[in-house]
PDB file of C-alpha atoms in Angstrom:
ATOM      1  CA  MET A 183     111.810  -8.967 -11.036  1.00  0.00           C
ATOM      2  CA  THR A 184     110.937 -10.490 -14.553  1.00  0.00           C
ATOM      3  CA  THR A 185     112.624 -14.106 -15.017  1.00  0.00           C
ATOM      4  CA  PRO A 186     115.538 -13.855 -17.998  1.00  0.00           C
ATOM      5  CA  ASP A 187     116.388 -16.249 -20.519  1.00  0.00           C
ATOM      6  CA  LYS A 188     118.905 -18.440 -19.143  1.00  0.00           C
ATOM      7  CA  ARG A 189     122.338 -20.173 -20.499  1.00  0.00           C
ATOM      8  CA  PRO A 190     125.238 -21.656 -19.255  1.00  0.00           C
ATOM      9  CA  LEU A 191     127.832 -19.232 -18.115  1.00  0.00           C
ATOM     10  CA  LYS A 192     130.337 -20.806 -20.611  1.00  0.00           C
ATOM     11  CA  GLU A 193     127.667 -19.465 -23.128  1.00  0.00           C
ATOM     12  CA  ALA A 194     127.785 -16.170 -21.492  1.00  0.00           C
ATOM     13  CA  PHE A 195     131.449 -15.933 -21.198  1.00  0.00           C
ATOM     14  CA  THR A 196     131.919 -16.512 -25.286  1.00  0.00           C
ATOM     15  CA  SER A 197     129.438 -14.163 -26.339  1.00  0.00           C
ATOM     16  CA  THR A 198     130.882 -11.550 -24.238  1.00  0.00           C
ATOM     17  CA  PHE A 199     134.838 -12.012 -24.545  1.00  0.00           C
ATOM     18  CA  HIS A 200     134.972 -14.342 -27.904  1.00  0.00           C
ATOM     19  CA  ASP A 201     138.753 -15.178 -29.111  1.00  0.00           C
ATOM     20  CA  ARG A 202     140.065 -12.420 -26.565  1.00  0.00           C
ATOM     21  CA  TYR A 203     139.663 -15.056 -23.144  1.00  0.00           C
ATOM     22  CA  ARG A 204     138.808 -18.651 -22.885  1.00  0.00           C
ATOM     23  CA  PHE A 205     136.377 -19.844 -20.106  1.00  0.00           C
ATOM     24  CA  ASN A 206     139.287 -21.804 -18.600  1.00  0.00           C
ATOM     25  CA  ASP A 207     140.995 -17.930 -17.738  1.00  0.00           C
ATOM     26  CA  LEU A 208     138.109 -17.023 -15.908  1.00  0.00           C
ATOM     27  CA  LEU A 209     138.092 -20.180 -13.920  1.00  0.00           C
ATOM     28  CA  SER A 210     141.841 -20.490 -13.472  1.00  0.00           C
ATOM     29  CA  ALA A 211     141.632 -16.600 -12.506  1.00  0.00           C
ATOM     30  CA  SER A 212     142.517 -15.434  -8.699  1.00  0.00           C
ATOM     31  CA  THR A 213     142.853 -11.971  -7.152  1.00  0.00           C
ATOM     32  CA  THR A 214     146.251 -13.155  -6.430  1.00  0.00           C
ATOM     33  CA  GLY A 215     148.688 -11.458  -8.816  1.00  0.00           C
ATOM     34  CA  GLU A 216     145.790  -9.665 -10.488  1.00  0.00           C
ATOM     35  CA  CYS A 217     145.119  -7.000  -7.958  1.00  0.00           C
ATOM     36  CA  SER A 218     147.863  -4.187  -6.372  1.00  0.00           C
ATOM     37  CA  PHE A 219     146.866  -1.723  -3.749  1.00  0.00           C
ATOM     38  CA  ILE A 220     147.260   2.120  -3.320  1.00  0.00           C
ATOM     39  CA  GLU A 221     146.402   4.187   0.189  1.00  0.00           C
ATOM     40  CA  LEU A 222     144.126   6.679  -0.709  1.00  0.00           C
ATOM     41  CA  LYS A 223     142.554   9.173   2.598  1.00  0.00           C
ATOM     42  CA  ASN A 224     144.040   6.122   4.729  1.00  0.00           C
ATOM     43  CA  LYS A 225     141.964   3.583   3.133  1.00  0.00           C
ATOM     44  CA  LYS A 226     143.145   0.639   1.356  1.00  0.00           C
ATOM     45  CA  ILE A 227     142.105   0.828  -2.257  1.00  0.00           C
ATOM     46  CA  ALA A 228     142.095  -2.607  -4.611  1.00  0.00           C
ATOM     47  CA  SER A 229     143.349  -1.654  -8.135  1.00  0.00           C
ATOM     48  CA  PRO A 230     142.609  -5.143 -10.068  1.00  0.00           C
ATOM     49  CA  SER A 231     144.671  -5.679 -13.510  1.00  0.00           C
ATOM     50  CA  LYS A 232     143.041  -5.124 -16.751  1.00  0.00           C
ATOM     51  CA  LYS A 233     142.049  -8.746 -17.171  1.00  0.00           C
ATOM     52  CA  LEU A 234     140.294  -8.664 -13.619  1.00  0.00           C
ATOM     53  CA  LYS A 235     138.658  -5.674 -14.091  1.00  0.00           C
ATOM     54  CA  ASP A 236     137.126  -7.171 -17.692  1.00  0.00           C
ATOM     55  CA  PHE A 237     136.100 -10.317 -15.759  1.00  0.00           C
ATOM     56  CA  HIS A 238     134.286  -7.985 -12.912  1.00  0.00           C
ATOM     57  CA  LYS A 239     132.468  -6.328 -16.067  1.00  0.00           C
ATOM     58  CA  PHE A 240     131.351  -9.399 -17.128  1.00  0.00           C
ATOM     59  CA  VAL A 241     130.103 -10.550 -13.737  1.00  0.00           C
ATOM     60  CA  ASN A 242     128.336  -7.325 -13.050  1.00  0.00           C
ATOM     61  CA  LYS A 243     126.519  -7.488 -16.347  1.00  0.00           C
ATOM     62  CA  THR A 244     125.785 -11.500 -16.254  1.00  0.00           C
ATOM     63  CA  ILE A 245     124.919 -11.800 -12.225  1.00  0.00           C
ATOM     64  CA  LEU A 246     125.382  -8.897  -9.616  1.00  0.00           C
ATOM     65  CA  GLU A 247     123.238  -6.658 -12.031  1.00  0.00           C
ATOM     66  CA  PHE A 248     120.237  -9.093 -11.788  1.00  0.00           C
ATOM     67  CA  LEU A 249     120.710  -9.583  -7.988  1.00  0.00           C
ATOM     68  CA  GLU A 250     117.024  -8.428  -5.966  1.00  0.00           C
ATOM     69  CA  ILE A 251     117.127  -4.704  -4.214  1.00  0.00           C
ATOM     70  CA  ASN A 252     114.577  -2.663  -2.580  1.00  0.00           C
ATOM     71  CA  GLU A 253     114.264  -0.082  -5.410  1.00  0.00           C
ATOM     72  CA  GLU A 254     111.735   1.568  -3.122  1.00  0.00           C
ATOM     73  CA  VAL A 255     114.387   2.875  -0.760  1.00  0.00           C
ATOM     74  CA  VAL A 256     117.967   2.002  -2.493  1.00  0.00           C
ATOM     75  CA  PHE A 257     119.422   4.999  -4.576  1.00  0.00           C
ATOM     76  CA  SER A 258     123.281   3.906  -5.007  1.00  0.00           C
ATOM     77  CA  TYR A 259     124.667   2.805  -7.815  1.00  0.00           C
ATOM     78  CA  ARG A 260     121.556   2.386  -9.831  1.00  0.00           C
ATOM     79  CA  LYS A 261     120.840   3.955 -13.345  1.00  0.00           C
ATOM     80  CA  GLY A 262     119.049   6.920 -13.340  1.00  0.00           C
ATOM     81  CA  LYS A 263     119.120   7.384  -9.803  1.00  0.00           C
ATOM     82  CA  ASN A 264     121.475   9.902  -7.781  1.00  0.00           C
ATOM     83  CA  ILE A 265     122.023  11.587  -4.279  1.00  0.00           C
ATOM     84  CA  LEU A 266     118.561  13.763  -5.100  1.00  0.00           C
ATOM     85  CA  SER A 267     116.838  10.418  -5.436  1.00  0.00           C
ATOM     86  CA  ALA A 268     117.444   9.581  -2.064  1.00  0.00           C
ATOM     87  CA  ILE A 269     116.505  12.709  -0.185  1.00  0.00           C
ATOM     88  CA  GLU A 270     113.540  14.244  -2.010  1.00  0.00           C
ATOM     89  CA  LYS A 271     111.338  11.809  -0.095  1.00  0.00           C
ATOM     90  CA  HIS A 272     112.401  13.372   3.070  1.00  0.00           C
ATOM     91  CA  SER A 273     112.083  17.148   1.532  1.00  0.00           C
ATOM     92  CA  GLN A 274     108.807  17.723   3.451  1.00  0.00           C
ATOM     93  CA  SER A 275     109.397  16.038   6.798  1.00  0.00           C
ATOM     94  CA  THR A 276     110.348  18.005  10.083  1.00  0.00           C
ATOM     95  CA  ASN A 277     112.573  15.831  11.856  1.00  0.00           C
ATOM     96  CA  PHE A 278     115.875  14.167  10.421  1.00  0.00           C
ATOM     97  CA  PHE A 279     117.811  10.735  11.325  1.00  0.00           C
ATOM     98  CA  GLN A 280     121.106  10.159   9.776  1.00  0.00           C
ATOM     99  CA  THR A 281     123.723   7.733  10.074  1.00  0.00           C
ATOM    100  CA  ASP A 282     126.599   5.580   8.136  1.00  0.00           C
ATOM    101  CA  ILE A 283     127.349   1.884   8.007  1.00  0.00           C
ATOM    102  CA  SER A 284     131.169   1.480   9.879  1.00  0.00           C
ATOM    103  CA  ASN A 285     133.627   0.040   6.992  1.00  0.00           C
ATOM    104  CA  PHE A 286     130.788  -0.716   4.827  1.00  0.00           C
ATOM    105  CA  PHE A 287     132.195  -2.732   2.256  1.00  0.00           C
ATOM    106  CA  GLU A 288     134.934  -4.620   4.429  1.00  0.00           C
ATOM    107  CA  SER A 289     131.873  -5.772   6.798  1.00  0.00           C
ATOM    108  CA  ILE A 290     130.368  -7.791   4.081  1.00  0.00           C
ATOM    109  CA  SER A 291     132.245 -11.020   4.194  1.00  0.00           C
ATOM    110  CA  LEU A 292     132.807 -13.845   1.388  1.00  0.00           C
ATOM    111  CA  SER A 293     129.885 -15.561   3.373  1.00  0.00           C
ATOM    112  CA  ASP A 294     127.237 -12.867   2.807  1.00  0.00           C
ATOM    113  CA  VAL A 295     128.110 -12.472  -1.008  1.00  0.00           C
ATOM    114  CA  LYS A 296     127.729 -16.328  -1.594  1.00  0.00           C
ATOM    115  CA  THR A 297     124.129 -16.347   0.164  1.00  0.00           C
ATOM    116  CA  THR A 298     123.317 -13.664  -1.274  1.00  0.00           C
ATOM    117  CA  ILE A 299     123.968 -15.216  -5.344  1.00  0.00           C
ATOM    118  CA  GLU A 300     122.237 -18.094  -3.958  1.00  0.00           C
ATOM    119  CA  ASP A 301     119.043 -16.761  -2.621  1.00  0.00           C
ATOM    120  CA  ASN A 302     118.987 -15.108  -6.088  1.00  0.00           C
ATOM    121  CA  THR A 303     119.578 -18.029  -8.307  1.00  0.00           C
ATOM    122  CA  PRO A 304     115.913 -17.760  -9.812  1.00  0.00           C
ATOM    123  CA  ASN A 305     116.396 -14.294 -11.027  1.00  0.00           C
ATOM    124  CA  LEU A 306     119.815 -15.230 -12.764  1.00  0.00           C
ATOM    125  CA  PRO A 307     120.413 -15.435 -16.345  1.00  0.00           C
ATOM    126  CA  ILE A 308     122.605 -18.527 -15.661  1.00  0.00           C
ATOM    127  CA  SER A 309     121.320 -21.722 -15.922  1.00  0.00           C
ATOM    128  CA  ASP A 310     124.288 -23.084 -13.828  1.00  0.00           C
ATOM    129  CA  ILE A 311     125.325 -20.451 -11.866  1.00  0.00           C
ATOM    130  CA  GLU A 312     125.281 -23.362  -8.575  1.00  0.00           C
ATOM    131  CA  ASN A 313     128.623 -24.920 -10.180  1.00  0.00           C
ATOM    132  CA  TYR A 314     130.363 -21.391  -9.873  1.00  0.00           C
ATOM    133  CA  ILE A 315     129.082 -19.378  -7.005  1.00  0.00           C
ATOM    134  CA  ASN A 316     132.036 -19.984  -5.203  1.00  0.00           C
ATOM    135  CA  HIS A 317     134.541 -19.262  -7.710  1.00  0.00           C
ATOM    136  CA  ILE A 318     132.764 -15.835  -8.502  1.00  0.00           C
ATOM    137  CA  ALA A 319     132.443 -14.781  -5.088  1.00  0.00           C
ATOM    138  CA  ASP A 320     136.474 -15.542  -4.226  1.00  0.00           C
ATOM    139  CA  LEU A 321     137.050 -13.414  -7.603  1.00  0.00           C
ATOM    140  CA  ILE A 322     134.895 -10.297  -6.370  1.00  0.00           C
ATOM    141  CA  THR A 323     136.236 -10.723  -2.571  1.00  0.00           C
ATOM    142  CA  ILE A 324     139.631  -9.851  -0.781  1.00  0.00           C
ATOM    143  CA  ASP A 325     140.545 -11.905   2.630  1.00  0.00           C
ATOM    144  CA  GLU A 326     137.204 -13.222   2.578  1.00  0.00           C
ATOM    145  CA  LYS A 327     135.716  -9.264   2.260  1.00  0.00           C
ATOM    146  CA  LEU A 328     134.277  -6.888  -0.020  1.00  0.00           C
ATOM    147  CA  PRO A 329     136.997  -4.728  -1.234  1.00  0.00           C
ATOM    148  CA  VAL A 330     136.746  -0.918  -1.714  1.00  0.00           C
ATOM    149  CA  GLY A 331     137.887  -0.102  -5.680  1.00  0.00           C
ATOM    150  CA  PHE A 332     136.433  -3.410  -7.560  1.00  0.00           C
ATOM    151  CA  SER A 333     133.466  -2.277  -9.650  1.00  0.00           C
ATOM    152  CA  THR A 334     131.432  -5.390  -8.477  1.00  0.00           C
ATOM    153  CA  SER A 335     131.897  -4.431  -4.550  1.00  0.00           C
ATOM    154  CA  PRO A 336     128.953  -1.111  -4.682  1.00  0.00           C
ATOM    155  CA  VAL A 337     126.932  -3.271  -6.895  1.00  0.00           C
ATOM    156  CA  ILE A 338     126.870  -6.544  -4.474  1.00  0.00           C
ATOM    157  CA  SER A 339     126.750  -4.070  -1.154  1.00  0.00           C
ATOM    158  CA  ASN A 340     122.912  -3.010  -2.514  1.00  0.00           C
ATOM    159  CA  ALA A 341     121.880  -6.920  -2.645  1.00  0.00           C
ATOM    160  CA  VAL A 342     123.547  -8.052   0.477  1.00  0.00           C
ATOM    161  CA  LEU A 343     121.154  -5.709   2.541  1.00  0.00           C
ATOM    162  CA  PHE A 344     117.954  -6.829   0.653  1.00  0.00           C
ATOM    163  CA  ASN A 345     116.608  -8.063   3.783  1.00  0.00           C
ATOM    164  CA  PHE A 346     117.653  -5.610   6.308  1.00  0.00           C
ATOM    165  CA  ASP A 347     116.140  -2.936   3.840  1.00  0.00           C
ATOM    166  CA  ASN A 348     112.649  -4.761   3.569  1.00  0.00           C
ATOM    167  CA  GLU A 349     112.041  -5.189   7.074  1.00  0.00           C
ATOM    168  CA  LEU A 350     113.499  -1.524   8.244  1.00  0.00           C
ATOM    169  CA  ASN A 351     111.176  -0.282   5.577  1.00  0.00           C
ATOM    170  CA  GLN A 352     108.055  -2.291   6.444  1.00  0.00           C
ATOM    171  CA  TYR A 353     108.288  -0.930  10.157  1.00  0.00           C
ATOM    172  CA  CYS A 354     109.287   2.669   8.820  1.00  0.00           C
ATOM    173  CA  LYS A 355     106.009   2.351   7.197  1.00  0.00           C
ATOM    174  CA  THR A 356     103.590   1.322   9.878  1.00  0.00           C
ATOM    175  CA  SER A 357     105.194   4.364  12.086  1.00  0.00           C
ATOM    176  CA  ASN A 358     105.038   6.984   9.253  1.00  0.00           C
ATOM    177  CA  ILE A 359     108.317   7.180   8.660  1.00  0.00           C
ATOM    178  CA  HIS A 360     110.706   7.865   5.250  1.00  0.00           C
ATOM    179  CA  TYR A 361     113.402   5.393   4.860  1.00  0.00           C
ATOM    180  CA  SER A 362     116.445   5.704   2.242  1.00  0.00           C
ATOM    181  CA  ARG A 363     119.799   4.686   1.932  1.00  0.00           C
ATOM    182  CA  TYR A 364     122.588   5.546  -0.219  1.00  0.00           C
ATOM    183  CA  SER A 365     125.479   3.077  -0.055  1.00  0.00           C
ATOM    184  CA  ASP A 366     126.234   3.218   3.606  1.00  0.00           C
ATOM    185  CA  ASP A 367     124.375   6.294   4.273  1.00  0.00           C
ATOM    186  CA  ILE A 368     121.097   5.785   6.096  1.00  0.00           C
ATOM    187  CA  ILE A 369     118.380   8.562   6.142  1.00  0.00           C
ATOM    188  CA  LEU A 370     115.070   8.393   8.234  1.00  0.00           C
ATOM    189  CA  SER A 371     112.443  11.360   8.381  1.00  0.00           C
ATOM    190  CA  SER A 372     109.275  12.194   9.808  1.00  0.00           C
ATOM    191  CA  ASN A 373     107.194  14.798  11.749  1.00  0.00           C
ATOM    192  CA  THR A 374     108.170  13.557  15.318  1.00  0.00           C
ATOM    193  CA  LYS A 375     111.509  12.833  16.638  1.00  0.00           C
ATOM    194  CA  ILE A 376     110.120  10.478  19.342  1.00  0.00           C
ATOM    195  CA  THR A 377     109.410   8.221  16.280  1.00  0.00           C
ATOM    196  CA  LEU A 378     112.914   8.402  14.937  1.00  0.00           C
ATOM    197  CA  MET A 379     114.923   7.749  18.284  1.00  0.00           C
ATOM    198  CA  GLU A 380     112.851   4.799  18.558  1.00  0.00           C
ATOM    199  CA  ALA A 381     113.896   3.554  14.756  1.00  0.00           C
ATOM    200  CA  SER A 382     117.641   4.352  15.249  1.00  0.00           C
ATOM    201  CA  GLU A 383     117.553   1.315  18.035  1.00  0.00           C
ATOM    202  CA  LYS A 384     115.496  -0.602  15.496  1.00  0.00           C
ATOM    203  CA  ILE A 385     118.393  -0.297  12.902  1.00  0.00           C
ATOM    204  CA  GLN A 386     121.117  -1.523  15.250  1.00  0.00           C
ATOM    205  CA  ASN A 387     119.233  -4.438  16.154  1.00  0.00           C
ATOM    206  CA  LEU A 388     118.275  -5.400  12.399  1.00  0.00           C
ATOM    207  CA  LEU A 389     121.723  -5.025  11.539  1.00  0.00           C
ATOM    208  CA  SER A 390     122.411  -7.420  14.444  1.00  0.00           C
ATOM    209  CA  LYS A 391     119.881 -10.069  13.657  1.00  0.00           C
ATOM    210  CA  TYR A 392     121.072 -10.150   9.985  1.00  0.00           C
ATOM    211  CA  PHE A 393     124.914  -9.861  10.459  1.00  0.00           C
ATOM    212  CA  SER A 394     125.698 -11.102  13.903  1.00  0.00           C
ATOM    213  CA  GLY A 395     127.406  -7.923  14.395  1.00  0.00           C
ATOM    214  CA  ARG A 396     129.835  -7.759  11.917  1.00  0.00           C
ATOM    215  CA  ILE A 397     127.705  -4.554  10.544  1.00  0.00           C
ATOM    216  CA  ASN A 398     127.130  -2.057  12.852  1.00  0.00           C
ATOM    217  CA  ILE A 399     125.988   1.781  12.309  1.00  0.00           C
ATOM    218  CA  ASN A 400     128.937   4.739  12.953  1.00  0.00           C
ATOM    219  CA  LYS A 401     128.022   6.261  15.921  1.00  0.00           C
ATOM    220  CA  SER A 402     130.505   9.184  15.535  1.00  0.00           C
ATOM    221  CA  LYS A 403     128.413   9.921  12.321  1.00  0.00           C
ATOM    222  CA  THR A 404     124.920   9.457  13.816  1.00  0.00           C
ATOM    223  CA  LYS A 405     122.692  12.575  14.531  1.00  0.00           C
ATOM    224  CA  PHE A 406     119.011  13.754  14.821  1.00  0.00           C
ATOM    225  CA  ASN A 407     118.306  17.197  13.340  1.00  0.00           C
ATOM    226  CA  HIS A 408     114.800  19.106  12.596  1.00  0.00           C
ATOM    227  CA  LYS A 409     113.632  21.922  10.184  1.00  0.00           C
ATOM    228  CA  GLY A 410     114.756  25.407  11.819  1.00  0.00           C
ATOM    229  CA  ASN A 411     118.097  24.210  11.842  1.00  0.00           C
ATOM    230  CA  ARG A 412     120.271  23.815   8.960  1.00  0.00           C
ATOM    231  CA  VAL A 413     119.467  20.150   7.618  1.00  0.00           C
ATOM    232  CA  LYS A 414     122.085  18.916   5.168  1.00  0.00           C
ATOM    233  CA  ILE A 415     122.313  15.512   4.232  1.00  0.00           C
ATOM    234  CA  LEU A 416     124.927  13.672   1.948  1.00  0.00           C
ATOM    235  CA  GLY A 417     125.992  17.421   1.165  1.00  0.00           C
ATOM    236  CA  ILE A 418     123.088  18.637  -0.401  1.00  0.00           C
ATOM    237  CA  LEU A 419     120.593  21.346   2.024  1.00  0.00           C
ATOM    238  CA  ILE A 420     116.972  20.802   2.523  1.00  0.00           C
ATOM    239  CA  LEU A 421     115.524  24.203   3.139  1.00  0.00           C
ATOM    240  CA  PRO A 422     112.622  25.007   5.497  1.00  0.00           C
ATOM    241  CA  ASN A 423     109.869  25.235   2.603  1.00  0.00           C
ATOM    242  CA  GLY A 424     111.304  21.821   1.666  1.00  0.00           C
ATOM    243  CA  ARG A 425     113.187  23.018  -1.550  1.00  0.00           C
ATOM    244  CA  ILE A 426     116.649  21.115  -2.113  1.00  0.00           C
ATOM    245  CA  THR A 427     119.607  22.782  -3.051  1.00  0.00           C
ATOM    246  CA  ILE A 428     123.308  22.421  -3.126  1.00  0.00           C
ATOM    247  CA  ASP A 429     125.601  23.626  -0.073  1.00  0.00           C
ATOM    248  CA  ASN A 430     126.440  27.471  -0.047  1.00  0.00           C
ATOM    249  CA  SER A 431     130.130  26.460   0.222  1.00  0.00           C
ATOM    250  CA  ILE A 432     129.967  25.076  -3.136  1.00  0.00           C
ATOM    251  CA  LYS A 433     127.883  27.745  -4.445  1.00  0.00           C
ATOM    252  CA  GLU A 434     130.621  30.532  -3.906  1.00  0.00           C
ATOM    253  CA  ASP A 435     133.218  28.169  -5.076  1.00  0.00           C
ATOM    254  CA  VAL A 436     131.312  27.990  -8.883  1.00  0.00           C
ATOM    255  CA  GLU A 437     130.804  31.589  -8.625  1.00  0.00           C
ATOM    256  CA  ILE A 438     134.291  32.394  -8.190  1.00  0.00           C
ATOM    257  CA  LYS A 439     135.741  30.399 -10.818  1.00  0.00           C
ATOM    258  CA  LEU A 440     133.015  31.267 -13.536  1.00  0.00           C
ATOM    259  CA  HIS A 441     134.095  34.792 -12.667  1.00  0.00           C
ATOM    260  CA  PHE A 442     137.682  34.133 -12.843  1.00  0.00           C
ATOM    261  CA  PHE A 443     136.909  32.210 -16.214  1.00  0.00           C
ATOM    262  CA  LEU A 444     135.235  35.105 -18.017  1.00  0.00           C
ATOM    263  CA  ASN A 445     137.706  37.511 -16.798  1.00  0.00           C
ATOM    264  CA  ASN A 446     140.974  36.608 -15.346  1.00  0.00           C
ATOM    265  CA  ARG A 447     142.313  33.211 -16.129  1.00  0.00           C
ATOM    266  CA  LYS A 448     145.595  34.006 -14.124  1.00  0.00           C
ATOM    267  CA  ALA A 449     143.590  35.176 -11.071  1.00  0.00           C
ATOM    268  CA  LEU A 450     141.879  31.485 -11.958  1.00  0.00           C
ATOM    269  CA  GLU A 451     144.943  29.683 -11.739  1.00  0.00           C
ATOM    270  CA  SER A 452     145.865  31.580  -8.617  1.00  0.00           C
ATOM    271  CA  TYR A 453     142.507  30.526  -6.904  1.00  0.00           C
ATOM    272  CA  SER A 454     142.310  26.749  -8.042  1.00  0.00           C
ATOM    273  CA  GLY A 455     145.646  25.804  -9.007  1.00  0.00           C
ATOM    274  CA  PRO A 456     147.990  25.966 -11.994  1.00  0.00           C
ATOM    275  CA  ASP A 457     146.314  23.002 -13.994  1.00  0.00           C
ATOM    276  CA  PHE A 458     144.183  24.560 -15.967  1.00  0.00           C
ATOM    277  CA  GLU A 459     142.634  21.757 -17.653  1.00  0.00           C
ATOM    278  CA  HIS A 460     141.712  20.060 -14.106  1.00  0.00           C
ATOM    279  CA  THR A 461     140.413  22.927 -12.890  1.00  0.00           C
ATOM    280  CA  ILE A 462     138.029  22.783 -15.830  1.00  0.00           C
ATOM    281  CA  SER A 463     137.074  19.210 -15.840  1.00  0.00           C
ATOM    282  CA  LYS A 464     136.179  19.907 -12.068  1.00  0.00           C
ATOM    283  CA  LEU A 465     134.133  22.774 -12.684  1.00  0.00           C
ATOM    284  CA  SER A 466     132.038  21.144 -15.299  1.00  0.00           C
ATOM    285  CA  GLY A 467     131.491  18.145 -13.219  1.00  0.00           C
ATOM    286  CA  THR A 468     130.146  20.604 -10.212  1.00  0.00           C
ATOM    287  CA  LEU A 469     127.889  21.922 -12.609  1.00  0.00           C
ATOM    288  CA  ASN A 470     126.453  19.319 -13.938  1.00  0.00           C
ATOM    289  CA  PHE A 471     126.180  18.116 -10.426  1.00  0.00           C
ATOM    290  CA  ILE A 472     124.183  21.074  -9.689  1.00  0.00           C
ATOM    291  CA  SER A 473     121.909  20.648 -12.696  1.00  0.00           C
ATOM    292  CA  THR A 474     120.887  17.375 -11.244  1.00  0.00           C
ATOM    293  CA  ILE A 475     120.265  19.003  -7.798  1.00  0.00           C
ATOM    294  CA  ASP A 476     118.956  22.353  -8.230  1.00  0.00           C
ATOM    295  CA  SER A 477     117.669  23.649 -11.624  1.00  0.00           C
ATOM    296  CA  HIS A 478     116.299  26.817 -10.077  1.00  0.00           C
ATOM    297  CA  TYR A 479     120.220  27.722  -9.046  1.00  0.00           C
ATOM    298  CA  LEU A 480     121.436  26.511 -12.484  1.00  0.00           C
ATOM    299  CA  ASP A 481     118.917  29.012 -14.325  1.00  0.00           C
ATOM    300  CA  LYS A 482     120.535  31.887 -11.652  1.00  0.00           C
ATOM    301  CA  LEU A 483     123.931  30.919 -12.786  1.00  0.00           C
ATOM    302  CA  ARG A 484     122.624  31.272 -16.675  1.00  0.00           C
ATOM    303  CA  LYS A 485     121.398  34.681 -16.213  1.00  0.00           C
ATOM    304  CA  LYS A 486     124.611  35.667 -14.462  1.00  0.00           C
ATOM    305  CA  TYR A 487     127.039  34.316 -16.615  1.00  0.00           C
ATOM    306  CA  GLY A 488     125.692  33.506 -19.597  1.00  0.00           C
ATOM    307  CA  ASN A 489     123.553  30.376 -21.096  1.00  0.00           C
ATOM    308  CA  THR A 490     126.548  29.778 -23.480  1.00  0.00           C
ATOM    309  CA  THR A 491     129.044  29.639 -20.804  1.00  0.00           C
ATOM    310  CA  ILE A 492     126.994  27.198 -18.389  1.00  0.00           C
ATOM    311  CA  ASP A 493     126.002  25.273 -21.601  1.00  0.00           C
ATOM    312  CA  MET A 494     129.785  24.718 -22.671  1.00  0.00           C
ATOM    313  CA  PHE A 495     130.814  23.153 -19.154  1.00  0.00           C
ATOM    314  CA  LEU A 496     127.342  21.270 -18.899  1.00  0.00           C
ATOM    315  CA  HIS A 497     128.397  19.735 -22.106  1.00  0.00           C
ATOM    316  CA  LYS A 498     132.396  19.149 -21.331  1.00  0.00           C
ATOM    317  CA  SER A 499     132.942  21.614 -24.598  1.00  0.00           C
ATOM    318  CA  VAL A 500     135.053  24.374 -23.106  1.00  0.00           C
TER     319      VAL A 500
END
């Protein structure tokens, strides 16, 4: 990582916000009174105020995006990378291991955040960051944990696992295992199941080593698989020939909606619900997702439903 030119935090803050906020506004800010919570799928989601969101964007841009990660294995929350990037390296393997980390964000502590920023001091463009680490860490945690809902949580989570990723990746290389991580999802693959079984124990041992039992794999979501079975990773299929595509249920849903869109709008409303704009927006998002995962299937949709129709959805000009 190239060492950036450094300047004081106050100078960076002033050049970002000018007269909109004063530097003292940042120093006096806290999550108390600047954050509410919503319940979504039995999860507590933090919803920061407009001011706190602005400060989080500033922290991301000037500090967190400079934290070191293992770019060889981490594909989440990175520009130019997506789920496909995490899965491609496994497409030619025959055996697969998948697991995820239990309560990932909430398992990362205030201490983890502080230590990660401190360890990255040489990489940061802020010359006096040592004076503000404690305050920055307080602004991006709640109850000394990383909350779901803050824009800062995904970025810092990648960096917190830097040493874990490095050691696991080195182990995998010597064992002829492919390793990738997408947020809390850990994916290993190889051509022998025995090496994967040994590696699964290695994962928990390394998490215990670096996080003293606070971060653990989710045993209920841990599974082995092999080609010949249906191999589905992060919602994406790896076919026996190594080609990557989306799940058949998504394909069926997309084709029903495209057919109704072109031929029977009332049937589309009956199938997807009365909120037409929401249906179109969701279909547009799905087609853009397909375009990043399986261009071959997207070409089939173009032939079946027309280039103009597909392009309208891809460019959100319906």
